[in-house]
Coordinates of C-alpha atoms in Angstrom, one line a residue:
Chain A
M732 CA -8.7 1.8 -23.4
P733 CA -8.2 5.2 -25.0
R734 CA -9.7 5.2 -28.4
L735 CA -9.6 7.7 -31.0
A736 CA -12.4 10.1 -30.8
P737 CA -13.8 12.4 -33.5
T738 CA -11.7 15.7 -33.0
D739 CA -15.0 17.8 -32.6
A740 CA -16.0 15.8 -29.4
P741 CA -15.6 17.8 -26.3
A742 CA -12.7 16.5 -23.9
L743 CA -15.4 16.5 -21.3
A744 CA -19.0 16.9 -21.6
C745 CA -21.6 16.8 -18.6
R746 CA -25.1 17.2 -19.5
G747 CA -27.8 17.9 -16.8
I748 CA -25.9 16.7 -13.9
E749 CA -28.0 16.2 -10.6
R750 CA -26.9 14.9 -7.4
S751 CA -28.4 15.1 -3.9
F752 CA -27.3 14.0 -0.6
G753 CA -30.2 13.0 1.5
G754 CA -32.6 16.2 1.2
L755 CA -29.7 18.4 0.1
K756 CA -29.6 18.9 -3.8
A757 CA -26.0 19.7 -4.2
L758 CA -26.1 20.0 -8.2
K759 CA -29.2 20.9 -9.9
G760 CA -28.8 20.1 -13.6
V761 CA -25.4 21.5 -14.4
D762 CA -24.0 21.6 -17.9
L763 CA -20.3 21.7 -18.6
E764 CA -17.9 21.4 -21.4
V765 CA -14.3 21.2 -21.6
R766 CA -12.8 21.5 -25.2
P767 CA -9.7 19.7 -26.1
G768 CA -6.7 21.7 -25.1
E769 CA -8.6 24.2 -22.9
I770 CA -7.9 25.3 -19.4
F771 CA -11.4 25.3 -17.9
G772 CA -12.1 27.0 -14.7
L773 CA -14.8 25.9 -12.2
V774 CA -15.3 28.6 -9.6
G775 CA -18.1 29.6 -6.9
P776 CA -18.4 30.4 -3.4
N777 CA -17.9 27.7 -0.8
G778 CA -20.5 24.8 -0.7
S779 CA -21.5 25.7 -4.2
G780 CA -21.0 22.3 -5.5
K781 CA -17.6 22.4 -7.4
T782 CA -16.0 19.4 -5.8
T783 CA -19.1 17.4 -6.0
M784 CA -19.1 18.1 -9.5
V785 CA -15.6 16.7 -9.7
N786 CA -16.5 13.7 -7.6
V787 CA -19.3 13.1 -10.0
I788 CA -17.0 13.3 -13.1
T789 CA -14.5 10.9 -11.6
G790 CA -17.0 8.3 -10.4
F791 CA -17.0 8.9 -6.6
Y792 CA -20.5 10.0 -6.6
P793 CA -22.5 8.6 -9.5
P794 CA -24.9 11.3 -10.5
N795 CA -28.8 10.9 -10.0
A796 CA -29.5 12.3 -13.4
G797 CA -27.3 13.4 -16.2
R798 CA -24.5 11.9 -18.4
V799 CA -20.8 12.5 -18.4
A800 CA -18.8 11.8 -21.6
L801 CA -15.1 11.7 -22.3
F802 CA -14.1 12.5 -25.9
G803 CA -17.6 11.1 -26.8
D804 CA -17.5 8.0 -24.8
D805 CA -20.1 7.7 -22.0
I806 CA -18.4 7.2 -18.7
T807 CA -21.3 7.8 -16.5
G808 CA -21.4 5.3 -13.5
L809 CA -18.0 3.8 -14.0
A810 CA -15.8 3.0 -11.0
P811 CA -13.2 5.6 -10.3
H812 CA -10.4 3.2 -11.3
A813 CA -12.2 2.5 -14.6
I814 CA -12.6 6.1 -15.2
T815 CA -8.9 6.6 -14.6
R816 CA -8.1 4.2 -17.3
R817 CA -10.1 6.0 -19.8
G818 CA -8.0 9.0 -19.3
I819 CA -9.0 11.2 -16.5
A820 CA -6.6 12.1 -13.6
R821 CA -7.2 14.2 -10.7
T822 CA -5.7 15.9 -7.6
F823 CA -7.4 16.5 -4.3
Q824 CA -8.2 19.6 -2.3
N825 CA -6.6 18.1 0.7
L826 CA -3.5 16.4 -0.4
A827 CA -3.9 12.8 -1.0
L828 CA -0.4 11.5 -1.2
F829 CA 0.8 8.1 0.2
K830 CA 2.8 8.5 3.5
G831 CA 5.6 6.1 4.0
M832 CA 6.6 6.2 0.5
S833 CA 9.2 8.4 -1.2
V834 CA 8.3 11.2 -3.7
L835 CA 9.7 9.0 -6.5
D836 CA 7.5 6.1 -5.3
N837 CA 4.4 8.2 -5.1
I838 CA 4.8 9.3 -8.7
L839 CA 5.5 5.7 -9.7
V840 CA 2.1 4.8 -8.3
G841 CA 0.8 7.4 -11.0
R842 CA 2.2 5.0 -13.7
H843 CA -0.1 2.0 -12.1
I844 CA -2.5 1.9 -15.2
H845 CA 0.3 1.6 -17.5
M846 CA 2.1 -1.3 -15.8
H847 CA 1.3 -5.0 -15.2
P848 CA 1.5 -5.6 -11.5
S849 CA 1.4 -9.3 -10.5
V850 CA 2.5 -11.5 -7.7
L851 CA 4.5 -13.7 -9.9
G852 CA 6.3 -10.6 -11.4
T853 CA 7.2 -9.5 -7.9
L854 CA 8.5 -12.9 -7.0
F855 CA 10.5 -13.1 -10.3
Y856 CA 11.6 -9.5 -10.2
W857 CA 14.9 -9.9 -11.9
V858 CA 13.4 -11.7 -15.0
A859 CA 10.9 -9.1 -16.2
A860 CA 9.8 -6.8 -13.7
V861 CA 13.1 -5.0 -13.6
R862 CA 12.9 -4.0 -17.2
E863 CA 9.3 -2.6 -16.7
E864 CA 10.2 -0.7 -13.6
T865 CA 13.2 0.9 -15.6
A866 CA 11.2 1.8 -18.4
H867 CA 8.6 3.5 -16.4
R868 CA 11.2 4.9 -14.1
T869 CA 12.4 6.5 -17.2
V870 CA 9.1 8.2 -17.7
V871 CA 8.9 9.1 -14.3
E872 CA 12.2 10.9 -14.2
E873 CA 10.9 13.1 -17.3
I874 CA 8.1 14.2 -15.3
I875 CA 10.2 14.9 -12.1
E876 CA 12.5 17.0 -14.4
F877 CA 9.4 18.9 -15.8
M878 CA 8.0 19.5 -12.3
Q879 CA 11.6 20.3 -11.0
L880 CA 11.5 17.7 -8.2
Q881 CA 14.8 16.2 -8.6
E882 CA 16.1 17.6 -5.2
I883 CA 13.5 15.8 -3.2
R884 CA 12.9 12.6 -5.4
H885 CA 14.2 10.1 -2.6
E886 CA 12.7 12.1 0.5
P887 CA 9.8 10.5 2.2
V888 CA 6.8 12.5 1.0
E889 CA 5.5 13.5 4.5
V890 CA 8.7 15.6 5.1
V891 CA 8.5 17.6 2.1
P892 CA 6.9 21.1 2.5
L893 CA 3.3 21.7 1.6
G894 CA 4.0 23.7 -1.7
L895 CA 6.1 20.9 -2.9
Q896 CA 3.7 18.1 -1.8
K897 CA 1.0 19.8 -4.0
R898 CA 3.7 19.8 -7.1
V899 CA 4.3 16.1 -6.3
E900 CA 0.5 15.3 -6.4
L901 CA 0.3 17.2 -9.7
A902 CA 3.3 15.1 -11.0
R903 CA 1.6 11.9 -9.9
A904 CA -1.4 12.9 -11.9
L905 CA 0.6 13.6 -14.8
A906 CA 2.5 10.3 -14.6
A907 CA -0.8 8.6 -15.6
E908 CA -0.6 10.6 -19.1
P909 CA -4.2 11.7 -18.7
R910 CA -6.1 13.2 -21.6
V911 CA -8.1 15.4 -19.0
L912 CA -6.5 16.6 -15.9
I913 CA -8.8 17.7 -13.0
L914 CA -7.3 19.9 -10.3
D915 CA -9.3 20.7 -7.2
E916 CA -7.8 23.8 -5.7
P917 CA -4.3 23.2 -6.7
M918 CA -3.0 26.5 -4.9
A919 CA -4.8 26.5 -1.7
G920 CA -2.6 27.6 1.1
M921 CA 0.2 28.8 -1.3
N922 CA 2.1 32.0 -1.2
Q923 CA 2.4 34.2 -4.4
E924 CA 5.5 32.6 -5.7
E925 CA 4.3 29.1 -5.2
K926 CA 1.1 30.0 -7.0
E927 CA 2.9 31.3 -9.8
Y928 CA 5.1 28.1 -10.2
I929 CA 1.7 26.1 -10.1
A930 CA 0.2 28.3 -12.8
R931 CA 3.3 27.6 -15.0
F932 CA 3.0 24.1 -14.6
I933 CA -0.5 24.0 -15.6
L934 CA 0.0 26.0 -18.6
D935 CA 3.2 23.8 -19.6
A936 CA 1.2 20.7 -19.0
R937 CA -1.4 22.0 -21.4
D938 CA 1.0 23.2 -24.1
E939 CA 3.6 20.5 -23.7
R940 CA 1.7 17.3 -22.9
G941 CA -1.5 18.4 -24.6
V942 CA -3.9 17.6 -21.7
S943 CA -7.2 19.4 -21.2
V944 CA -7.5 20.7 -17.7
L945 CA -10.4 21.4 -15.5
V946 CA -9.2 23.3 -12.4
I947 CA -11.3 24.4 -9.3
E948 CA -9.6 27.6 -8.0
H949 CA -10.5 30.4 -5.4
H950 CA -7.5 32.8 -6.4
M951 CA -9.3 34.9 -9.0
D952 CA -6.1 36.4 -10.1
V953 CA -4.8 33.0 -11.3
V954 CA -8.4 32.1 -12.8
M955 CA -8.4 35.2 -14.8
A956 CA -4.8 34.6 -15.9
I957 CA -4.9 31.2 -17.1
C958 CA -8.4 30.0 -17.7
D959 CA -9.8 29.9 -21.3
R960 CA -13.2 29.8 -20.1
V961 CA -15.1 29.5 -16.8
L962 CA -18.2 28.1 -15.2
V963 CA -19.5 29.7 -11.9
L964 CA -21.6 27.7 -9.7
N965 CA -23.9 28.7 -6.7
Y966 CA -26.0 26.5 -4.6
G967 CA -25.5 23.8 -7.4
E968 CA -26.8 26.0 -10.2
T969 CA -24.9 27.5 -13.2
I970 CA -25.0 31.4 -12.7
A971 CA -22.6 32.3 -15.3
A972 CA -20.4 30.9 -17.9
G973 CA -17.9 32.0 -20.6
P974 CA -14.6 33.8 -20.8
P975 CA -13.6 34.6 -17.2
A976 CA -13.6 38.5 -17.4
E977 CA -17.1 38.2 -18.7
A978 CA -18.5 35.7 -16.3
M979 CA -17.0 37.3 -13.2
A980 CA -18.5 40.7 -14.0
S981 CA -22.0 39.2 -14.2
P982 CA -24.3 40.7 -11.6
K983 CA -25.4 37.2 -10.4
V984 CA -21.8 36.3 -9.8
I985 CA -21.0 39.5 -7.7
E986 CA -24.2 38.9 -5.9
A987 CA -23.3 35.3 -5.1
Y988 CA -19.9 36.4 -3.8
L989 CA -20.5 39.8 -2.4
G990 CA -24.3 40.0 -1.9
H991 CA -27.0 42.0 -3.0
S992 CA -26.1 45.7 -2.3
A993 CA -22.6 45.1 -3.9
A994 CA -24.3 43.9 -7.0
R995 CA -26.6 46.8 -6.9
R996 CA -23.5 49.2 -6.6
Q997 CA -21.9 47.6 -9.5
L998 CA -24.6 47.9 -11.8
R999 CA -25.2 51.5 -11.0
A1000 CA -21.6 52.2 -11.5
V1001 CA -21.5 50.5 -15.0
S1002 CA -24.8 52.6 -16.2
Chain B
M1320 CA 32.4 3.4 11.2
F1321 CA 32.1 0.7 8.5
Y1322 CA 28.8 2.0 7.1
R1323 CA 29.3 4.5 4.4
Q1324 CA 27.2 5.9 1.7
A1325 CA 29.5 8.7 0.6
G1326 CA 31.0 8.0 -2.8
I1327 CA 28.6 5.5 -4.2
R1328 CA 27.2 6.9 -7.5
Y1329 CA 24.6 4.6 -9.5
T1330 CA 24.7 4.8 -13.3
S1331 CA 21.5 2.8 -13.9
Y1332 CA 18.2 2.6 -12.3
P1333 CA 18.2 -1.1 -11.3
A1334 CA 21.5 -0.5 -9.6
E1335 CA 19.9 2.2 -7.6
R1336 CA 16.8 -0.1 -6.7
Q1337 CA 19.0 -3.3 -5.8
L1338 CA 18.0 -4.7 -2.4
W1339 CA 21.0 -3.8 -0.4
P1340 CA 22.6 -0.7 -1.9
L1341 CA 25.6 -0.7 0.4
G1342 CA 28.4 -3.2 -0.3
I1343 CA 28.8 -3.8 3.5
E1344 CA 25.2 -5.0 3.6
R1345 CA 25.5 -7.2 0.6
V1346 CA 28.5 -9.0 2.3
L1347 CA 26.5 -9.2 5.6
M1348 CA 23.6 -10.8 4.0
G1349 CA 25.8 -13.2 2.1
L1350 CA 27.4 -14.2 5.4
I1351 CA 24.0 -14.7 7.0
L1352 CA 22.9 -16.9 4.1
A1353 CA 26.1 -18.9 4.2
L1354 CA 25.6 -19.4 8.1
A1355 CA 22.0 -20.4 7.6
L1356 CA 23.2 -22.9 4.9
I1357 CA 25.8 -24.5 7.3
A1358 CA 23.9 -24.2 10.5
P1359 CA 23.1 -27.9 10.9
A1360 CA 27.0 -28.4 11.0
L1361 CA 27.5 -25.7 13.5
L1362 CA 24.7 -26.4 15.9
S1363 CA 23.8 -29.2 18.2
P1364 CA 20.6 -30.9 17.0
L1365 CA 18.9 -29.7 20.0
L1366 CA 19.6 -26.1 19.0
L1367 CA 18.6 -26.6 15.5
S1368 CA 15.4 -28.4 16.0
S1369 CA 14.2 -26.4 19.0
Y1370 CA 15.3 -23.1 18.1
L1371 CA 16.4 -22.3 14.6
L1372 CA 13.9 -24.5 12.9
P1373 CA 10.9 -22.9 14.5
W1374 CA 12.4 -19.6 14.1
V1375 CA 12.6 -20.1 10.3
I1376 CA 9.1 -21.6 10.1
W1377 CA 7.3 -18.9 12.3
S1378 CA 9.3 -16.3 10.2
I1379 CA 7.5 -17.5 7.0
A1380 CA 4.2 -17.3 8.7
A1381 CA 5.0 -13.8 10.0
L1382 CA 6.1 -12.7 6.8
G1383 CA 2.8 -13.9 5.1
L1384 CA 0.9 -12.0 7.8
N1385 CA 3.0 -8.8 7.6
L1386 CA 2.3 -8.9 3.8
L1387 CA -1.4 -8.4 4.8
M1388 CA -0.9 -6.2 7.8
G1389 CA 2.1 -4.1 6.9
G1390 CA 1.8 -4.2 3.1
A1391 CA -1.8 -3.8 2.6
G1392 CA -2.8 -2.3 5.9
Q1393 CA -5.6 -5.2 6.7
I1394 CA -5.7 -6.7 10.1
H1395 CA -6.1 -10.4 10.4
L1396 CA -6.7 -12.0 13.9
G1397 CA -7.3 -15.4 12.5
Y1398 CA -4.1 -16.2 10.7
A1399 CA -3.6 -19.4 12.7
A1400 CA -6.7 -20.6 11.2
V1401 CA -5.2 -19.9 7.7
M1402 CA -2.2 -22.0 8.7
A1403 CA -4.5 -24.7 10.0
I1404 CA -6.3 -25.0 6.7
G1405 CA -2.9 -25.4 4.9
A1406 CA -1.6 -27.9 7.5
Y1407 CA -4.7 -30.2 7.3
S1408 CA -5.1 -30.0 3.4
A1409 CA -1.4 -30.7 3.0
T1410 CA -1.5 -33.6 5.4
H1411 CA -4.6 -35.2 3.9
A1412 CA -3.2 -34.6 0.3
A1413 CA 0.1 -36.3 1.2
R1414 CA -1.5 -39.1 3.0
A1415 CA -3.7 -39.6 -0.1
G1416 CA -0.5 -40.3 -2.0
L1417 CA 0.2 -36.8 -3.4
P1418 CA 3.9 -35.7 -3.7
F1419 CA 5.2 -33.5 -1.1
E1420 CA 5.8 -30.4 -3.5
L1421 CA 2.2 -30.7 -4.8
S1422 CA 0.8 -31.0 -1.3
L1423 CA 2.5 -27.7 -0.4
L1424 CA 0.8 -26.2 -3.5
V1425 CA -2.5 -27.6 -2.4
A1426 CA -2.0 -26.3 1.1
G1427 CA -1.3 -22.8 -0.4
L1428 CA -4.5 -22.9 -2.7
A1429 CA -6.7 -24.3 -0.1
S1430 CA -5.7 -21.5 2.3
A1431 CA -5.9 -18.9 -0.3
V1432 CA -9.4 -19.7 -1.3
I1433 CA -11.0 -19.9 2.0
G1434 CA -8.8 -17.0 3.2
V1435 CA -10.2 -14.7 0.2
I1436 CA -13.8 -15.8 1.1
F1437 CA -13.3 -14.3 4.7
G1438 CA -11.1 -11.5 3.3
A1439 CA -13.9 -10.4 1.1
A1440 CA -15.4 -9.1 4.3
A1441 CA -12.6 -6.6 4.1
L1442 CA -14.2 -5.0 1.0
R1443 CA -17.0 -3.5 3.1
I1444 CA -15.4 -3.2 6.6
R1445 CA -12.3 -2.1 8.0
G1446 CA -10.4 -1.7 11.3
L1447 CA -12.0 -3.0 14.3
Y1448 CA -14.8 -4.6 12.3
L1449 CA -12.4 -6.4 10.1
A1450 CA -10.7 -7.7 13.1
I1451 CA -13.9 -9.0 14.6
A1452 CA -14.6 -10.6 11.1
T1453 CA -11.1 -12.2 11.0
L1454 CA -11.6 -13.3 14.7
A1455 CA -14.8 -15.0 13.3
M1456 CA -12.7 -17.0 11.0
Q1457 CA -10.5 -18.3 13.6
Y1458 CA -13.5 -19.6 15.5
I1459 CA -15.4 -21.0 12.5
V1460 CA -12.2 -22.9 11.2
D1461 CA -11.5 -24.1 14.8
F1462 CA -15.0 -25.3 14.9
A1463 CA -15.0 -27.0 11.4
I1464 CA -11.8 -28.9 12.1
G1465 CA -12.8 -30.1 15.5
H1466 CA -16.4 -31.2 14.4
I1467 CA -15.7 -32.9 11.1
P1468 CA -14.0 -36.1 11.7
A1469 CA -13.0 -36.3 8.0
I1470 CA -10.6 -33.5 8.6
S1471 CA -9.4 -33.9 12.2
G1472 CA -9.7 -37.8 12.4
G1473 CA -12.1 -37.6 15.3
T1474 CA -12.3 -35.8 18.5
Q1475 CA -9.1 -34.9 20.1
A1476 CA -7.3 -36.7 17.5
T1477 CA -3.9 -36.2 16.1
V1478 CA -3.2 -37.2 12.5
A1479 CA 0.6 -38.1 11.9
T1480 CA 2.1 -36.5 8.7
P1481 CA 3.8 -38.7 6.2
T1482 CA 7.7 -38.2 5.7
P1483 CA 7.9 -35.3 3.0
R1484 CA 9.6 -36.8 -0.3
I1485 CA 11.3 -34.1 -2.4
L1486 CA 11.4 -35.6 -6.0
G1487 CA 10.7 -38.9 -4.5
I1488 CA 13.7 -38.8 -2.0
P1489 CA 12.5 -39.1 1.3
V1490 CA 13.8 -36.2 3.6
E1491 CA 14.1 -37.3 7.3
G1492 CA 15.0 -35.7 10.5
P1493 CA 15.3 -32.1 11.6
V1494 CA 18.2 -31.4 9.2
G1495 CA 16.1 -32.3 6.1
G1496 CA 13.0 -30.5 7.6
Y1497 CA 15.3 -27.3 8.2
Y1498 CA 16.6 -27.2 4.7
I1499 CA 12.9 -27.6 3.3
A1500 CA 11.8 -24.6 5.7
L1501 CA 14.9 -22.7 4.7
V1502 CA 14.2 -23.0 1.0
V1503 CA 10.6 -21.8 1.5
C1504 CA 11.7 -19.1 3.7
I1505 CA 14.2 -17.7 1.3
V1506 CA 11.6 -17.7 -1.5
V1507 CA 9.1 -15.9 0.6
T1508 CA 11.8 -13.3 1.7
L1509 CA 12.8 -12.5 -1.7
F1510 CA 9.1 -12.0 -2.7
M1511 CA 8.5 -9.8 0.3
L1512 CA 11.8 -7.7 -0.4
N1513 CA 10.9 -7.3 -4.1
L1514 CA 7.2 -6.1 -3.1
R1515 CA 8.9 -2.7 -2.3
R1516 CA 10.1 -2.1 -5.7
T1517 CA 7.6 -3.4 -7.9
S1518 CA 4.1 -1.9 -9.1
F1519 CA 2.1 -4.7 -7.0
G1520 CA 3.7 -3.7 -3.7
R1521 CA 3.2 -0.1 -4.5
A1522 CA -0.5 -0.7 -5.1
L1523 CA -0.9 -2.6 -1.9
A1524 CA 0.8 0.4 -0.2
A1525 CA -1.4 3.0 -2.0
I1526 CA -4.6 1.0 -0.6
R1527 CA -3.2 0.9 2.8
E1528 CA -2.4 4.7 2.9
K1529 CA -5.4 6.2 1.1
D1530 CA -7.7 3.9 -0.7
Y1531 CA -9.9 6.9 -2.6
A1532 CA -6.5 8.2 -3.9
A1533 CA -5.5 4.8 -5.1
E1534 CA -8.8 4.4 -6.8
I1535 CA -8.3 7.6 -8.7
L1536 CA -4.8 6.3 -10.0
G1537 CA -6.5 3.3 -11.5
I1538 CA -6.0 0.9 -8.4
S1539 CA -9.2 -1.2 -8.0
A1540 CA -9.2 -1.4 -4.1
F1541 CA -11.7 -4.6 -4.5
R1542 CA -9.1 -6.3 -6.7
Y1543 CA -6.1 -5.5 -4.7
K1544 CA -7.6 -6.2 -1.2
L1545 CA -8.5 -9.5 -2.6
M1546 CA -5.1 -10.2 -4.0
A1547 CA -3.4 -9.3 -0.7
F1548 CA -5.6 -11.7 1.2
W1549 CA -5.1 -14.4 -1.6
T1550 CA -1.2 -14.0 -1.5
S1551 CA -1.0 -13.7 2.2
S1552 CA -3.3 -16.8 2.8
F1553 CA -1.2 -18.9 0.3
I1554 CA 1.9 -18.1 2.3
G1555 CA 0.3 -18.8 5.4
G1556 CA -1.1 -22.2 4.2
V1557 CA 2.5 -23.1 2.9
A1558 CA 3.9 -22.1 6.4
G1559 CA 1.3 -24.3 8.2
A1560 CA 2.0 -27.3 6.0
I1561 CA 5.7 -26.7 6.8
L1562 CA 5.1 -26.5 10.3
V1563 CA 3.4 -29.6 10.7
F1564 CA 5.5 -31.7 8.1
C1565 CA 8.9 -30.3 9.2
Y1566 CA 8.4 -29.5 13.0
Y1567 CA 5.5 -31.1 14.6
R1568 CA 5.5 -34.2 12.4
S1569 CA 1.7 -34.5 13.2
V1570 CA -1.3 -32.3 12.9
S1571 CA -4.0 -31.7 15.6
P1572 CA -6.5 -28.8 16.3
E1573 CA -4.8 -27.3 19.3
Q1574 CA -1.8 -26.3 17.3
F1575 CA -3.7 -23.4 15.5
H1576 CA -5.9 -21.9 18.3
L1577 CA -6.4 -18.2 18.9
E1578 CA -3.1 -17.9 21.1
T1579 CA -1.1 -18.8 17.9
S1580 CA -3.0 -16.1 16.0
V1581 CA -2.2 -13.5 18.7
Q1582 CA 1.4 -14.8 18.9
L1583 CA 1.7 -14.0 15.1
V1584 CA 0.1 -10.6 15.5
A1585 CA 2.7 -9.8 18.3
M1586 CA 5.6 -11.1 15.9
V1587 CA 4.6 -8.6 13.2
I1588 CA 3.9 -5.7 15.5
V1589 CA 6.9 -6.0 17.6
G1590 CA 9.1 -6.7 14.6
G1591 CA 7.6 -3.8 12.6
L1592 CA 4.9 -3.4 10.2
G1593 CA 5.9 -3.7 6.7
S1594 CA 9.4 -4.5 7.4
V1595 CA 11.2 -8.0 6.3
L1596 CA 14.0 -7.7 8.6
G1597 CA 11.8 -6.7 11.5
T1598 CA 9.5 -9.9 10.9
F1599 CA 12.5 -12.2 11.5
L1600 CA 13.4 -10.2 14.7
G1601 CA 9.8 -10.0 15.9
A1602 CA 9.5 -13.9 15.3
A1603 CA 12.9 -14.4 17.3
L1604 CA 11.7 -12.3 20.1
I1605 CA 8.3 -13.6 20.5
L1606 CA 9.7 -17.2 20.3
L1607 CA 12.6 -16.5 22.7
A1608 CA 11.1 -14.2 25.3
P1609 CA 8.8 -16.8 26.7
L1610 CA 11.6 -19.1 27.0
A1611 CA 13.7 -16.7 28.7
L1612 CA 10.7 -15.6 30.9
S1613 CA 9.8 -19.1 32.1
A1614 CA 13.5 -19.9 32.9
L1615 CA 13.5 -16.7 35.0
V1616 CA 10.2 -17.6 36.7
A1617 CA 11.3 -21.2 37.3
S1618 CA 14.6 -19.9 39.0
L1619 CA 12.6 -17.5 40.9
A1620 CA 10.1 -20.2 42.0
S1621 CA 12.9 -22.6 42.9
S1622 CA 14.4 -19.6 45.1
G1623 CA 11.1 -19.6 47.3
L1624 CA 8.8 -17.2 45.6
P1625 CA 5.1 -18.6 45.7
I1626 CA 4.5 -18.8 41.8
G1627 CA 1.7 -21.1 41.0
S1628 CA 1.7 -23.3 37.8
D1629 CA -1.5 -21.3 36.4
L1630 CA 0.5 -18.2 36.5
R1631 CA 3.5 -19.9 34.9
A1632 CA 1.2 -21.2 32.1
H1633 CA -0.3 -17.7 31.3
L1634 CA 2.9 -15.7 31.6
P1635 CA 3.9 -15.9 27.9
L1636 CA 0.5 -14.5 26.9
V1637 CA 0.9 -11.6 29.5
L1638 CA 4.1 -11.1 27.8
Y1639 CA 2.9 -11.0 24.3
G1640 CA 0.4 -8.4 25.3
A1641 CA 2.8 -6.3 27.3
L1642 CA 5.2 -6.5 24.3
I1643 CA 2.5 -5.4 21.7
V1644 CA 1.2 -2.4 24.1
G1645 CA 4.9 -1.4 24.9
F1646 CA 5.9 -1.4 21.2
L1647 CA 2.8 0.4 20.2
I1648 CA 3.4 3.3 22.7
A1649 CA 7.1 3.6 22.5
E1650 CA 8.2 2.4 19.0
P1651 CA 5.1 1.8 16.8
L1652 CA 7.5 0.7 13.8
G1653 CA 9.0 -2.1 16.1
L1654 CA 12.4 -3.6 16.3
A1655 CA 12.9 -2.8 12.5
K1656 CA 12.9 1.0 13.4
L1657 CA 15.3 0.4 16.2
Y1658 CA 17.6 -1.3 13.7
D1659 CA 17.1 1.6 11.4
N1660 CA 18.1 4.1 13.9
A1661 CA 21.2 2.4 14.7
R1662 CA 22.0 2.0 11.0
K1663 CA 21.4 5.6 10.3
Y1664 CA 23.4 6.6 13.3
L1665 CA 26.5 4.4 12.0
L1666 CA 26.2 5.9 8.5
V1667 CA 27.2 9.3 9.7
W1668 CA 29.1 8.5 12.8
P1669 CA 31.0 10.4 14.4
F1670 CA 28.9 13.2 13.2
R1671 CA 25.3 13.5 14.5
H1672 CA 23.2 14.7 11.4
A1673 CA 23.3 14.0 8.0
R1674 CA 20.6 13.2 5.1
S1675 CA 20.1 9.7 4.9

């Protein structure tokens, strides 16, 4: 359960994270620190280990070495559902919504850790469960309003357009009232307008709901615009870190994205 | 038509989440309940005891299986074994002098405990492999019952069930048995209906659809799969006990062989995975179809077609198979979906399209 941490503790701190799959070293000692109230970008070319890093933090792949701490509490090696209860929520690169359920029910599942599901509660719905359901429905309706999903709340989630599905998934993650929100490519496959919407929601979530955000994103314009700091990974190693403009201008990053000669041209242009 | 949604405005969340939001459907449900209550007065004893009573009892069992298959997405090919455990434990408990109500509880608990042990396999395996694991349960339970005289009463033996007593009052005859089954059926039905609007049901559905996404929302797949097996097996055990106490009035191993399991899976799939109404329709179709078929075959045979007795005995199984395959191809969501299509059509009739 959430407990008050010293205010100077980072929201999320990863130290020396290593993880391999068979002979492949996906992460080779990565350090990462998200400060409270920060929007932190995790970028890098395809296959650089970004999603693996998120899977390590959320407990899907326990690290081979290194520690993960949430507001000073060690959460290394906990099961994903236990980590969620400590206050981390995430979305997936490829949508992971529950088909056959309405948008509303999908977001209500996000309230799971705050509810008390039971067999008897289901049987005697009218005695107690109805009050709990109503209370949490009220919270969910606030999030629906915040994310502007009122029009589609009763639609089956699979008939909703992709851009809105991404928004529903973000709403479901916010419904858990996390302290740290991890977004794995929230804007993949979106047009400019949808991207701007999501960017606005991420900023609002940070400003109004006080969550710290770790975001994986390929759209550099968005990363530059909303991230306070970034970490650039390549082949499982940190190649740059810091404010986005600085980090992205680093020769190593340009080399990783565009190759040797591009990096040399860039250096010559600067000097 | 008589179905209309227009003009219905809700002023509270519970009102929006009521089981039957349309007034006409509430009236319909009240009518069905009233008919079910006065059925013994309306129907001949033969109709009651050989059609309505088994329909109610098999619906309870199929609802229990649908909780697992439709609700939590875990297949179970040994559900008859779950019912057998309930049937035998209730019979022995009642014969040892336990009141009937407590015997039902014993039946549910015994089935739930053993069902969870086999269900634990579901934590590691899924799909086809889980089907085989539950099939193994069917054979192991069959074997255990047949080879332990303390349970079965000896080889090929039939154990008579005592007359059920509710609060010490003996409940005799098909009418009494019918009311016991009806009460249990109503309770299980309400539970299944509520499943859709409570966090427990949503957690099961989340496990069914995407277990990794469920995990990240704080739903322990371990815990909820076991809870699904526990609850489903509990219902199965009670259904088994009701079946032998109120319908067969004795218990023997051949009542709960693999055919029965297949029949239950057929009820759930033909009726509609995850649908309560569908389960009732599926149970009715699977119970009635073989009767209609054998009547048809009998009339064909008497008109001179050469139909052997072997074929006649196995035709129902062929029919279950054909129904399952047919529904999986043509309408995977079963009879419930057919009903839903008709309902949606009537909601907007005479127009053709509308948001439902």
